[in-house]
Amino acid sequence: MGILRAVLLVNAVALNVYRADNFRHPAWGVVAVGVMAGWTVLVTKLYADPARRTAWLLGADLAVVLGLVLASPLIKGEGLRATIPGFWVMAAVLAWAIHWHWRGGLAAGALVTAADLSVRSDVTQGNYGNIFLLLVVGPIVGFLCESLELMARERDAAQRVAIASEERARLARAVHDGVLQVLALVQRKGGELATTDPQLGELGRLAGEQEAALRSLIRQQDAADGPDTTTTDVASALEELTRTNGSPVTLSTPGGPVLLPGPVGSELVAAVRTCLDNVRTHVAPDAPAWVLLDDTGAEVTVTVRDEGPGIAAGRLAEAEDQGRLGVSQSIIGRLAELGGTATLETGAFGTEWELVVPRRVLGSPS
């Protein structure tokens, strides 16, 4: 843009020197040309810093242009054929187009056109052509700038997705080569020693659940590059979860399937699994629990309740400070990422989690 301003300035100076005999007040003409040169140098330096490209600077840029156009008949006399700035006015119009896109280009072009017409006693075919170009070039350049910015954002987004995909693939390989193999080994050994030590059997069962969950997560991440059109029947998934839970769970679901987008349903079921794991860990391995699934159409709600001693006041914050993030991340964090809520009620009556996922946030049909 600075180069264009310099070229337009040289052109304007050359034309004014060539038409020096048209000036009624030559001294003021020299002042006007000096203002153009000084403003070109100053504004080029100011525009070089993106932080200074404010509405104030753009307004001042256009004000200088309009001032020189309106001052032209005072300096050159009545019946002028060309204004002092000439094509130099395009620099401010294009600056507005770059900053405010086609709307800015059109607004600046219209203001300059109005000022130019106001100082002319008659409009020739050449004047009309210049005005037409002024009104057309500003919006077109603004539209092209807006399109280029959109393309740049899309390119950056595509690059971020590609980088994220590569990182997911790397993490998936690391998990497969390390964590999954260890979990599979623990599951197998735990199953072999379950008859001699029930706790080892329970450890093996938990390792098997985590292995299945990790494999499911890896599959979901592998499919993340394209739109995920799969669905999860939360009712069936909870039936499977409660059947293999290892402790007595009473499940109540609607008569039909409760469908959610695949990853959403999987995350909701994973949060329920964490709630049930907490019951076994903090109440008793064989403590009963109750799970209620409700589908109102607008939202899906899962309530998980137990009759344990409850959670002591401040215990969750203390656990989070100690780095134990089961509740804050696996339950509350999961629901927050889904656009839902996880509400806890606890006391001497036991503990109750209410997990709510609104369908309107997910964009799925209600």
XYZ file of C-alpha atoms in Angstrom:
366
model
C 0.000 0.000 0.000
C 2.884 2.369 0.746
C 4.297 1.841 -2.752
C 0.910 2.602 -4.305
C 0.653 5.820 -2.288
C 4.100 6.895 -3.489
C 3.230 6.171 -7.128
C -0.057 8.072 -6.846
C 1.770 10.982 -5.185
C 4.359 11.189 -7.963
C 1.567 11.166 -10.525
C -0.351 13.918 -8.693
C 2.756 16.122 -8.296
C 3.697 15.698 -11.953
C 0.194 16.639 -13.131
C 0.023 19.699 -10.884
C 3.427 20.880 -12.098
C 2.316 20.357 -15.690
C -0.878 22.348 -15.028
C 0.815 25.058 -12.944
C -0.726 27.788 -15.136
C -4.199 26.661 -13.984
C -3.585 27.840 -10.399
C -5.090 31.177 -9.414
C -3.074 31.030 -6.179
C 0.182 29.183 -7.007
C 1.598 29.596 -3.496
C -1.385 27.808 -1.980
C -1.041 25.174 -4.677
C 2.508 24.490 -3.484
C 1.185 24.224 0.082
C -1.502 21.737 -1.029
C 1.050 19.588 -2.857
C 3.304 19.753 0.216
C 0.433 18.584 2.410
C -0.085 15.638 0.067
C 3.606 14.703 0.210
C 3.893 15.105 3.968
C 0.702 13.201 4.656
C 1.822 10.380 2.355
C 5.068 9.947 4.304
C 3.334 10.173 7.695
C 0.379 7.916 6.972
C 2.595 5.293 5.329
C 4.593 5.024 8.565
C 1.431 4.919 10.664
C -0.222 2.220 8.551
C 2.940 0.117 8.817
C 2.005 -0.642 12.458
C -1.179 -2.782 12.543
C -2.000 -1.490 16.040
C -2.363 2.051 14.621
C -4.786 1.114 11.854
C -7.726 2.433 13.816
C -10.932 4.148 12.742
C -9.375 7.447 13.772
C -6.463 7.045 11.366
C -8.712 5.921 8.527
C -11.051 8.832 9.185
C -8.159 11.315 9.205
C -6.833 9.807 5.971
C -10.150 10.332 4.216
C -10.602 13.796 5.788
C -7.306 14.996 4.270
C -8.424 13.733 0.859
C -11.825 15.424 1.128
C -10.232 18.643 2.369
C -7.890 18.821 -0.614
C -10.710 18.079 -3.053
C -12.961 20.773 -1.546
C -10.089 23.278 -1.450
C -9.296 22.789 -5.159
C -11.698 25.461 -6.529
C -10.422 27.976 -3.953
C -6.835 27.450 -5.079
C -7.326 26.848 -8.810
C -10.339 29.081 -9.322
C -13.805 28.451 -10.652
C -14.344 26.145 -13.598
C -11.527 23.770 -12.673
C -11.086 20.746 -14.881
C -9.134 18.610 -12.355
C -8.843 18.623 -8.587
C -5.449 19.019 -6.927
C -5.159 15.461 -5.497
C -6.376 13.779 -8.699
C -5.959 9.985 -8.543
C -4.177 10.354 -5.176
C -7.639 10.055 -3.570
C -7.633 6.334 -4.405
C -5.146 5.620 -1.612
C -7.655 6.525 1.117
C -10.517 4.724 -0.659
C -8.467 1.526 -0.922
C -7.389 1.814 2.715
C -11.051 1.868 3.722
C -11.753 -1.073 1.411
C -8.946 -3.132 2.925
C -10.045 -2.388 6.484
C -13.838 -2.460 6.157
C -14.123 -4.554 2.989
C -16.689 -3.700 0.317
C -18.814 -1.560 2.631
C -15.830 0.603 3.514
C -14.757 0.892 -0.122
C -18.248 1.888 -1.185
C -18.660 4.450 1.627
C -15.277 6.093 1.006
C -15.826 6.111 -2.757
C -19.247 7.700 -2.336
C -17.889 10.451 -0.056
C -15.041 11.287 -2.401
C -17.435 11.266 -5.364
C -19.831 13.632 -3.595
C -16.989 16.018 -2.756
C -15.668 15.883 -6.323
C -19.073 16.596 -7.862
C -19.696 19.485 -5.459
C -16.709 21.478 -6.780
C -17.492 21.076 -10.502
C -19.727 23.346 -12.537
C -20.183 20.658 -15.192
C -19.388 16.951 -15.508
C -17.624 15.745 -18.656
C -17.452 12.232 -19.994
C -13.952 11.883 -18.543
C -15.157 13.001 -15.126
C -17.984 10.492 -15.290
C -15.550 7.684 -16.151
C -13.313 8.547 -13.200
C -16.265 8.664 -10.821
C -17.575 5.347 -12.122
C -14.192 3.686 -11.571
C -13.974 5.196 -8.092
C -17.349 3.764 -7.071
C -16.595 0.360 -8.593
C -12.959 -0.211 -7.613
C -13.489 0.447 -3.873
C -16.196 -2.210 -3.327
C -14.451 -4.728 -5.600
C -11.128 -4.404 -3.788
C -12.967 -4.612 -0.456
C -14.776 -7.770 -1.563
C -11.527 -9.361 -2.725
C -9.823 -8.491 0.588
C -12.687 -10.050 2.535
C -12.508 -13.178 0.370
C -8.747 -13.457 0.873
C -9.130 -13.116 4.641
C -11.770 -15.853 4.653
C -9.537 -18.117 2.560
C -6.641 -17.451 4.928
C -8.767 -18.374 7.959
C -9.944 -21.558 6.239
C -6.352 -22.429 5.337
C -5.215 -21.858 8.923
C -8.084 -23.986 10.210
C -7.174 -26.776 7.786
C -3.552 -26.608 8.909
C -4.606 -26.827 12.563
C -6.779 -29.853 11.783
C -3.891 -31.518 9.941
C -1.494 -30.854 12.824
C -4.061 -32.130 15.334
C -4.607 -35.262 13.233
C -0.883 -35.978 13.173
C -0.687 -35.472 16.940
C -3.675 -37.763 17.493
C -2.049 -40.447 15.366
C 1.181 -40.117 17.340
C -0.618 -40.332 20.667
C -2.679 -43.278 19.443
C 0.512 -45.165 18.559
C 2.022 -44.344 21.945
C -1.127 -45.487 23.760
C -1.345 -48.656 21.709
C 2.299 -49.544 22.176
C 2.288 -48.838 25.911
C -0.866 -48.295 27.890
C -3.171 -50.691 26.032
C -0.694 -53.542 26.223
C -0.200 -53.016 29.948
C -3.958 -52.884 30.562
C -4.447 -56.072 28.546
C -1.738 -57.795 30.604
C -3.296 -56.629 33.888
C -6.709 -57.838 32.753
C -5.364 -61.263 31.821
C -3.341 -61.728 34.994
C -6.177 -60.419 37.139
C -8.553 -62.930 35.606
C -6.098 -65.757 36.233
C -5.648 -64.801 39.916
C -9.307 -63.920 40.611
C -9.942 -67.251 42.329
C -7.140 -66.706 44.841
C -7.524 -62.958 45.352
C -10.870 -61.287 44.489
C -9.268 -57.846 44.614
C -6.894 -58.814 41.822
C -9.880 -60.054 39.854
C -11.592 -56.703 40.363
C -8.407 -54.932 39.276
C -8.311 -57.046 36.119
C -11.945 -56.237 35.372
C -11.321 -52.486 35.756
C -8.254 -52.742 33.524
C -10.388 -54.448 30.876
C -12.963 -51.648 31.033
C -10.276 -48.995 30.655
C -8.703 -50.849 27.741
C -12.068 -50.961 25.945
C -12.657 -47.280 26.679
C -9.227 -46.293 25.347
C -9.680 -48.325 22.176
C -13.068 -46.693 21.617
C -11.516 -43.261 22.139
C -8.765 -44.003 19.609
C -11.351 -45.108 17.047
C -13.312 -41.921 17.606
C -10.196 -39.794 17.175
C -9.285 -41.625 13.979
C -12.690 -40.662 12.592
C -12.482 -37.059 13.798
C -11.195 -35.723 10.475
C -14.581 -36.280 8.841
C -18.139 -35.639 10.001
C -19.305 -38.220 12.530
C -22.789 -39.369 11.524
C -22.980 -42.285 13.969
C -25.449 -42.380 16.838
C -25.376 -43.999 20.259
C -28.402 -45.564 21.916
C -27.763 -44.353 25.446
C -30.393 -46.718 26.855
C -28.709 -49.803 25.403
C -25.258 -48.553 26.383
C -26.380 -48.049 30.002
C -27.946 -51.513 30.053
C -24.609 -52.984 28.975
C -22.751 -50.855 31.508
C -24.955 -51.836 34.452
C -24.884 -55.501 33.414
C -21.075 -55.613 33.565
C -20.642 -53.208 36.446
C -19.818 -55.851 39.047
C -22.104 -54.369 41.715
C -25.915 -54.229 41.948
C -27.331 -51.422 39.842
C -31.018 -50.764 39.268
C -31.591 -49.175 35.838
C -34.725 -47.398 34.671
C -34.982 -46.283 31.031
C -37.723 -45.185 28.619
C -39.444 -47.850 26.575
C -37.596 -46.996 23.354
C -34.066 -46.067 22.325
C -32.540 -42.764 23.391
C -30.328 -41.643 20.509
C -27.547 -39.082 20.693
C -24.663 -38.323 18.311
C -22.053 -41.071 18.702
C -19.302 -39.220 20.597
C -21.841 -37.374 22.755
C -23.566 -40.547 23.851
C -20.245 -42.251 24.545
C -19.082 -39.366 26.732
C -22.360 -39.337 28.669
C -22.104 -43.072 29.334
C -18.454 -42.614 30.358
C -19.529 -40.025 32.941
C -22.100 -42.487 34.320
C -19.389 -45.148 34.505
C -17.251 -42.799 36.609
C -20.176 -42.201 38.968
C -20.646 -45.960 39.429
C -16.904 -46.476 39.909
C -17.031 -43.896 42.707
C -19.854 -45.834 44.363
C -17.789 -49.043 44.398
C -14.650 -47.218 45.536
C -15.999 -44.853 48.176
C -19.113 -46.653 49.435
C -18.540 -50.409 49.062
C -17.653 -52.863 46.276
C -21.157 -54.335 46.494
C -23.025 -51.114 47.309
C -26.290 -50.768 45.374
C -26.833 -47.860 42.989
C -29.740 -46.562 40.950
C -29.544 -45.129 37.417
C -32.490 -43.308 35.845
C -32.462 -42.283 32.165
C -35.008 -39.673 31.061
C -35.531 -38.248 27.556
C -37.706 -35.124 27.422
C -36.978 -34.428 23.773
C -35.236 -31.141 24.522
C -32.641 -32.795 26.756
C -31.395 -36.145 27.990
C -30.966 -36.597 31.734
C -29.216 -39.401 33.592
C -29.531 -39.560 37.376
C -27.107 -41.744 39.360
C -27.890 -42.270 43.071
C -26.483 -44.279 45.946
C -27.262 -44.594 49.663
C -23.739 -44.150 50.962
C -22.537 -41.730 53.646
C -22.326 -38.841 51.169
C -19.383 -36.610 50.322
C -17.938 -34.490 53.111
C -18.019 -30.732 52.624
C -14.889 -29.503 50.854
C -13.763 -33.022 49.962
C -14.056 -32.508 46.192
C -12.011 -29.298 46.281
C -9.407 -31.025 48.443
C -9.204 -33.954 46.019
C -8.768 -31.583 43.087
C -5.965 -29.758 44.897
C -4.268 -33.135 45.405
C -4.440 -33.842 41.663
C -7.285 -36.352 41.894
C -9.486 -35.086 39.076
C -12.012 -37.920 38.748
C -15.000 -35.751 39.595
C -13.868 -32.413 38.178
C -12.704 -33.839 34.840
C -14.410 -37.192 34.277
C -17.869 -36.000 35.323
C -18.180 -32.215 35.500
C -15.623 -31.564 32.737
C -17.178 -34.104 30.386
C -20.660 -32.620 30.726
C -19.342 -29.073 30.318
C -17.645 -30.020 27.043
C -20.972 -31.431 25.834
C -22.722 -28.166 26.654
C -24.550 -29.773 29.562
C -24.439 -29.727 33.342
C -23.512 -32.101 36.156
C -25.343 -31.304 39.394
C -24.364 -32.948 42.681
C -26.557 -33.415 45.744
C -24.999 -35.171 48.706
C -25.621 -35.642 52.381
C -26.541 -38.272 54.937
C -29.071 -39.698 52.473
C -26.285 -40.562 50.018
C -25.048 -39.037 46.753
C -27.008 -38.134 43.635
C -25.616 -36.927 40.309
C -27.887 -35.372 37.697
C -26.234 -35.321 34.263
C -28.078 -33.207 31.681
C -27.257 -32.906 27.977
C -29.461 -30.424 26.034
C -30.126 -31.439 22.475
C -30.380 -27.845 21.211
C -26.676 -27.331 22.011
C -25.763 -30.462 20.076
C -27.774 -29.479 17.051
C -29.556 -32.846 17.021
C -33.266 -33.052 16.450
C -35.466 -32.455 19.439
